[in-house]
Coordinates of C-alpha atoms in Angstrom, one line a residue:
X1 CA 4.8 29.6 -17.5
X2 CA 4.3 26.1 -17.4
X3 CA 3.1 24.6 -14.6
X4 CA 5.3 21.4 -13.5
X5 CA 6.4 20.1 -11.0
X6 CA 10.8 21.1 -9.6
X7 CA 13.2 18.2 -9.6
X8 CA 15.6 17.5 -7.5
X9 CA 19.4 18.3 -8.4
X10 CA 19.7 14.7 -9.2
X11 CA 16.9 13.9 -11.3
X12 CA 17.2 17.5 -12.9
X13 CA 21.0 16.6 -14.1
X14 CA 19.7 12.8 -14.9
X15 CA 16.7 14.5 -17.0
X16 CA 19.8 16.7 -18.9
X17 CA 22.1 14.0 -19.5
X18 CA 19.8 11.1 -20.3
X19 CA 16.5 12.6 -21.6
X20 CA 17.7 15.7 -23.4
X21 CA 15.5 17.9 -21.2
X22 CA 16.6 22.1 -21.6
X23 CA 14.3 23.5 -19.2
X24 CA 13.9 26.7 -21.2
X25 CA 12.6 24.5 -23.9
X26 CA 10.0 22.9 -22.0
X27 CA 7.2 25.6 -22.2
X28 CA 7.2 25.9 -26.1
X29 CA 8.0 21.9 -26.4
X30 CA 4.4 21.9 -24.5
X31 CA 2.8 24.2 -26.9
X32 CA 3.8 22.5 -30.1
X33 CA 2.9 18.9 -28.0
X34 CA -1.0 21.3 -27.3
X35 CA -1.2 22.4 -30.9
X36 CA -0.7 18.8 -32.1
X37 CA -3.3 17.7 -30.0
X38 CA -5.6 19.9 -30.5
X39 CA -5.6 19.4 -34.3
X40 CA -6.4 15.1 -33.8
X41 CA -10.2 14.5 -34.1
X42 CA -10.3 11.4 -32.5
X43 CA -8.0 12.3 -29.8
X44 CA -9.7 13.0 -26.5
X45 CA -6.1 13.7 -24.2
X46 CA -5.6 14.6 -20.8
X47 CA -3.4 18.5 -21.7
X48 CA -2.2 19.2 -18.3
X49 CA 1.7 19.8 -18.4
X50 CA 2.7 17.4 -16.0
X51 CA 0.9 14.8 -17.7
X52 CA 2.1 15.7 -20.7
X53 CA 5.7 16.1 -20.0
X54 CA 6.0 12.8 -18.8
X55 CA 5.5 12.1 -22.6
X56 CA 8.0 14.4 -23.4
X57 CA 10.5 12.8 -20.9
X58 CA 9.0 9.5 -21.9
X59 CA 10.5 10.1 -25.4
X60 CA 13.9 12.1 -24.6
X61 CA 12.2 15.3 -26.3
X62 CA 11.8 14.3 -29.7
X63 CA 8.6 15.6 -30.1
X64 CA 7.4 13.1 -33.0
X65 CA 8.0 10.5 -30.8
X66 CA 5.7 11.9 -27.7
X67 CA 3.3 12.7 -30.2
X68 CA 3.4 8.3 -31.4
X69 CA 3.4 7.1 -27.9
X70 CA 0.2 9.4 -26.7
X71 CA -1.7 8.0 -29.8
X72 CA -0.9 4.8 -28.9
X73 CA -1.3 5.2 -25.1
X74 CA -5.1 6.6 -25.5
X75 CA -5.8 3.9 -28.3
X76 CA -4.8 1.0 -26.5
X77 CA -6.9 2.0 -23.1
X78 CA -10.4 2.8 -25.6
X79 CA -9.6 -0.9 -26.6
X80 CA -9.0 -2.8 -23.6
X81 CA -12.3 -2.0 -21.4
X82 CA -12.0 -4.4 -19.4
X83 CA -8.2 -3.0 -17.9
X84 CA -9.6 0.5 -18.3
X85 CA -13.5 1.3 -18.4
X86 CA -15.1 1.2 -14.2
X87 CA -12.3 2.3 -12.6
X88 CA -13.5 3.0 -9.2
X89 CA -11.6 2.3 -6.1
X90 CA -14.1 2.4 -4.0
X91 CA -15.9 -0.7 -5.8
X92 CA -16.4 -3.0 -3.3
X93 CA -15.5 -5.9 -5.8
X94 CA -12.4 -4.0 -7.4
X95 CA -11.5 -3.2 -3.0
X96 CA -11.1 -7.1 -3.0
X97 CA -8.7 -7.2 -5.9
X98 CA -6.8 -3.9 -3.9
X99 CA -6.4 -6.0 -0.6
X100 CA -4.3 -8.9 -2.5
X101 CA -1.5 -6.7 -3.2
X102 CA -0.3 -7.9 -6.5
X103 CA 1.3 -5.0 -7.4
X104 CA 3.2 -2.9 -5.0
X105 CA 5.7 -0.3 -5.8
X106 CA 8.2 0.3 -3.1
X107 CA 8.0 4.1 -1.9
X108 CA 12.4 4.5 -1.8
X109 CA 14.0 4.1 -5.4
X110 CA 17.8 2.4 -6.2
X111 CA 20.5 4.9 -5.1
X112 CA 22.7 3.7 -8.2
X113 CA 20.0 4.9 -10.7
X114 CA 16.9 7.0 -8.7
X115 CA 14.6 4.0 -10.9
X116 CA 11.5 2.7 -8.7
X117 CA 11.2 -0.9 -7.9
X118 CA 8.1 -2.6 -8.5
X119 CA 7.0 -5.9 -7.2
X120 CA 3.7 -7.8 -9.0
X121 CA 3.0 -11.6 -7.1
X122 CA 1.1 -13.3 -9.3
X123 CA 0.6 -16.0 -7.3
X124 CA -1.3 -13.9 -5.1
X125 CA -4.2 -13.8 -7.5
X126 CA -7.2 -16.4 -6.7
X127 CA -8.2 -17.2 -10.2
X128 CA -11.1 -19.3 -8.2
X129 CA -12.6 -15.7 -7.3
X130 CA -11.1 -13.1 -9.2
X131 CA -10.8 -12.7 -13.3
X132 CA -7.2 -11.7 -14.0
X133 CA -8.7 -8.9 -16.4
X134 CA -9.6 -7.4 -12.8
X135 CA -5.9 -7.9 -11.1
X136 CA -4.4 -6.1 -14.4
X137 CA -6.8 -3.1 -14.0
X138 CA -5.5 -2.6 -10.7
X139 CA -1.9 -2.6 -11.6
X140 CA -2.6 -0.4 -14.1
X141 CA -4.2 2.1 -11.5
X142 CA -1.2 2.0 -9.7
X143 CA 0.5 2.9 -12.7
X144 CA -1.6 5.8 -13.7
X145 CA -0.4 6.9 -10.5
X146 CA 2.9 6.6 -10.9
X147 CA 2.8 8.6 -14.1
X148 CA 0.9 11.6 -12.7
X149 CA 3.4 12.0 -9.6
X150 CA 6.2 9.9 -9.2
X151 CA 9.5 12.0 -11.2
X152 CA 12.1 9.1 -10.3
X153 CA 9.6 7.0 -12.3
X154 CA 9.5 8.8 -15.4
X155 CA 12.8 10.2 -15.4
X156 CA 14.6 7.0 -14.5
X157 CA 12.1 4.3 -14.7
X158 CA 11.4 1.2 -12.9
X159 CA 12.3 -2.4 -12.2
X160 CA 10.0 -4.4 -12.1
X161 CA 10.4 -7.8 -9.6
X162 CA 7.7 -10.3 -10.7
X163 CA 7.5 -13.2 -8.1
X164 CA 5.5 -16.7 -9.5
X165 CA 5.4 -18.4 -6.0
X166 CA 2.6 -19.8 -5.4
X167 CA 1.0 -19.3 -8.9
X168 CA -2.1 -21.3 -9.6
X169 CA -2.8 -23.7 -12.1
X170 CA -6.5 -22.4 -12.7
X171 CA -5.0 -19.1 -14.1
X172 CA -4.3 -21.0 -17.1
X173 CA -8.0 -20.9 -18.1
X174 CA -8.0 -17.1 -17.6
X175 CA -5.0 -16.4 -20.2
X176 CA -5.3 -16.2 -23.9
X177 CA -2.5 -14.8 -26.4
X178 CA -4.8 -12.2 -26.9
X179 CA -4.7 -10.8 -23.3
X180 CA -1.3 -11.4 -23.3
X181 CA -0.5 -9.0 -26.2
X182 CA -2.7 -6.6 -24.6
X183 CA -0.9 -6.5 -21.5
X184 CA 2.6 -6.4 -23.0
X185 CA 1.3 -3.6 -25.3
X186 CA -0.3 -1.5 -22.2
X187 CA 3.1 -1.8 -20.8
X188 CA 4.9 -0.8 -23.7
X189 CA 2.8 2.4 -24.3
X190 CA 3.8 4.0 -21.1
X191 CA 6.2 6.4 -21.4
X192 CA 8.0 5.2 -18.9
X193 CA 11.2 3.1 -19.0
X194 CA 11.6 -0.4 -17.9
X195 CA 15.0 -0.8 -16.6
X196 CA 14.4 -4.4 -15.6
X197 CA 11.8 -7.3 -15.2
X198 CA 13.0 -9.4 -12.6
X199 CA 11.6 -12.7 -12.6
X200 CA 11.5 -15.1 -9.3
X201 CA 10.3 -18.2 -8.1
X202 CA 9.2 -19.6 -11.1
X203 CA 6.8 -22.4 -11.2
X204 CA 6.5 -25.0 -14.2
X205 CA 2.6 -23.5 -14.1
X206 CA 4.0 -20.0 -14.7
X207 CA 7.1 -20.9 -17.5
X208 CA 4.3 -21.6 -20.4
X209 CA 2.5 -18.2 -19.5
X210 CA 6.5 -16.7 -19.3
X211 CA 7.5 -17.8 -22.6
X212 CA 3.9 -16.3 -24.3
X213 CA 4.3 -13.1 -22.4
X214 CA 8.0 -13.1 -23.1
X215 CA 7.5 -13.6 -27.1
X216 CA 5.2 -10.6 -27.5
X217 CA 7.7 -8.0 -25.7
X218 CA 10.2 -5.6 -27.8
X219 CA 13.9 -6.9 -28.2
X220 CA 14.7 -3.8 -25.9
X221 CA 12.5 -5.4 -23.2
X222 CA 13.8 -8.9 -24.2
X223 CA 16.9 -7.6 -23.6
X224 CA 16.3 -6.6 -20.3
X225 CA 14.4 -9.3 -18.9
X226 CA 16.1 -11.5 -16.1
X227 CA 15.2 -15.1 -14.4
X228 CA 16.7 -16.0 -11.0
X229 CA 16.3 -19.3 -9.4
X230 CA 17.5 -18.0 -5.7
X231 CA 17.5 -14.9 -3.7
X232 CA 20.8 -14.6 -3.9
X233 CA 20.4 -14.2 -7.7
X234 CA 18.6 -11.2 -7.2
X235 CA 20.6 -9.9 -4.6
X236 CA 23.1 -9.3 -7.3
X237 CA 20.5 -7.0 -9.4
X238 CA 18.9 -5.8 -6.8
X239 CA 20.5 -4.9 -3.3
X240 CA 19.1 -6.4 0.2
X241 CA 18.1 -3.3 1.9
X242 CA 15.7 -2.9 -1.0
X243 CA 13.9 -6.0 -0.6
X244 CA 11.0 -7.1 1.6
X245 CA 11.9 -10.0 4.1
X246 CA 9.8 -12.5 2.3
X247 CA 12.9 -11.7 -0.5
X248 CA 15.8 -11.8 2.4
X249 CA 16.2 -8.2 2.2
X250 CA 16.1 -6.3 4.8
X251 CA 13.2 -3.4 3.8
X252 CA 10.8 -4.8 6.2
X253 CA 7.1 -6.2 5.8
X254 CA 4.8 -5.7 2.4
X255 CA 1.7 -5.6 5.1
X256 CA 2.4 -1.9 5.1
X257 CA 3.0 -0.9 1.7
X258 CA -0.6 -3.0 0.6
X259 CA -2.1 -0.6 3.3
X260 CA -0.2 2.9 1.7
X261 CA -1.8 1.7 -2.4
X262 CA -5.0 0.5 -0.7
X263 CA -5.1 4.5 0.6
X264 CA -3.6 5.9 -2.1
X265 CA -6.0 4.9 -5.0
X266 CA -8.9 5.7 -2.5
X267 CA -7.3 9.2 -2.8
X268 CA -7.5 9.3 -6.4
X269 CA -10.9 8.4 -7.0
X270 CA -12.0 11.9 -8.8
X271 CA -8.3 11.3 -10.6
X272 CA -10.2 7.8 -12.2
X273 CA -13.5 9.0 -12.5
X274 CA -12.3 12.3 -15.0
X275 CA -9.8 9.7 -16.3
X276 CA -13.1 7.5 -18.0
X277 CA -13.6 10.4 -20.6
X278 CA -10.4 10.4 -22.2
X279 CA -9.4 8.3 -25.6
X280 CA -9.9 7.9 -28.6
X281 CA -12.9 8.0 -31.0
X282 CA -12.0 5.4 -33.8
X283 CA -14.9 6.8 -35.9
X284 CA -13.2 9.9 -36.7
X285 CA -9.5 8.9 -36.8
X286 CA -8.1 10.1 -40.4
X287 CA -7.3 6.7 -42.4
X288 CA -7.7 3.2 -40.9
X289 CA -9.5 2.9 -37.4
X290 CA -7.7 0.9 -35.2
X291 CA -9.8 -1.9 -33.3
X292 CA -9.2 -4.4 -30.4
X293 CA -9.1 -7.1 -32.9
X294 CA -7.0 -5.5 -35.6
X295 CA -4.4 -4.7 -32.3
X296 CA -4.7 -8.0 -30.5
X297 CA -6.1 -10.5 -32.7
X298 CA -9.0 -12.8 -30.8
X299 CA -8.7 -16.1 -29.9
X300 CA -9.1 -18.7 -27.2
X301 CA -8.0 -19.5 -23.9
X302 CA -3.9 -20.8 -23.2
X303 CA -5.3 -24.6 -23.0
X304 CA -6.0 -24.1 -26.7
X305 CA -2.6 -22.3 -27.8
X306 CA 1.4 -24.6 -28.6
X307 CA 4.0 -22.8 -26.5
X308 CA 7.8 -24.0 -27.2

């Protein structure tokens, strides 16, 4: 038998209707997912079944699909070491990043859809003392997370509230189209579903890097992306009692929840450090190896890119 995790009525019946999950199917969906695997020399995969479902759920069951989006998942970490490669929370330098709370999922998802509700403050970041290479890999720790143990993300994804207050002008010199595409492509491999990216507080700083970031998404994401100038604008997406006070809502303090991720990636340190041998081996793909620069091109910092 498979060994997964139970859902809850609600996500169970969400999984049904929404994801085409038949529970009697899951164990020999897993086997065919194994038996793909196994047969990829340059794939090096994690081939637990919880990890591995969330592929499946990832990609409402159509097994091609899952099989696509874990290529692309391992290919785009072996070529991004700088979001992926040194993972270790208990870095003193990488703790420092941890403490400024740029990326914080709230622990109670949206009664409407069971999705999670993620907020990223840019303007936290202190380009001054911290490469934004360095801020990424931390969100995408908190990610990993997610995906190894958080159902209501995988099953019903996330919105995702990214607040530019404070934003700082220096972080231009850290952004170049390439980074961009790699984070838009990191976020895209997940199999996860964004349901929303919220964006607040925008500064005239943080509109040039908006408009790169935004023209590299999908036109599903596109479609899903929304721009408030008040808290009352995102009220309307987004209900009070979900929201922090610094948002008006009425969820309490963030102090806490930086505390909780601070602890909780502590906790997953062996998760990270097995993590570093997984990927992919470009040398013994089967046709054309895929590289960093055939993926995300190379070029300079923002000050030397035209944004409309």
């Amino acid at each position: 038998m498979t060994n997964i995790r139970p859902l809850t009525l609600e996500l169970a019946e969400k999984a049904k209707n929404e994801l085409n999950e038949v529970p009697s199917r899951i164990e020999s969906d897993l086997t065919i997912f194994k038996e793909w695997i196994k047969k990829q020399p340059h794939l090096n995969a994690r081939m637990d079944d919880q990890f591995l479902l969330a592929f499946l759920r990832g990609c409402k069951f159509s097994i091609e699909r899952a099989k696509e989006k874990l290529d692309n998942f391992y290919t785009v970490r072996s070529c991004i070491p700088e979001f992926f490669h040194n993972r270790n929370p208990n870095n003193l330098e990488l703790q420092e990043v941890m403490k400024l709370g740029v990326n914080l999922p709230l622990v109670t998802p949206l009664e409407n859809d069971l999705s999670k509700i993620i907020f990223v403050r840019m303007g936290r970041h202190l380009p001054e003392k911290y490469q934004l290479t360095d801020v990424m890999k931390v969100c995408y720790m908190i990610t990993d997370i997610l995906l190894v143990e958080c159902d209501n993300t995988i099953i019903s994804g996330h919105h995702v509230v990214v607040d530019a207050q404070d934003i700082k002008f220096s972080i231009l010199s850290q952004v170049s189209s390439s980074l961009v595409k790699k984070m838009t492509s990191t976020i895209e491999n997940y199999p996860i579903r964004t349901r929303g990216m919220h964006f607040i507080n925008l500064s005239t700083t943080f509109e040039a890097v908006f408009k790169l970031f935004y023209g590299f998404l999908s036109e599903k994401i596109k479609q899903r992306v929304f721009v408030y100038n008040s808290f009352e604008e995102l009220h309307q997406r987004i209900p009070k009692k979900y929201l922090p006070d610094i948002y008006d809502g009425d969820a309490g303090s963030l102090e806490d929840l930086e505390l909780y991720w601070r602890k909780k990636m502590i906790d997953y340190q062996q998760f990270f450090s097995e993590d570093s041998k997984y990927g992919t081996n470009e040398k013994k793909r089967v046709g054309i190896p895929k590289t960093a620069s055939s993926l995300f091109g190379v070029d300079g910092t923002f000050r030397s890119l035209e944004v409309d």
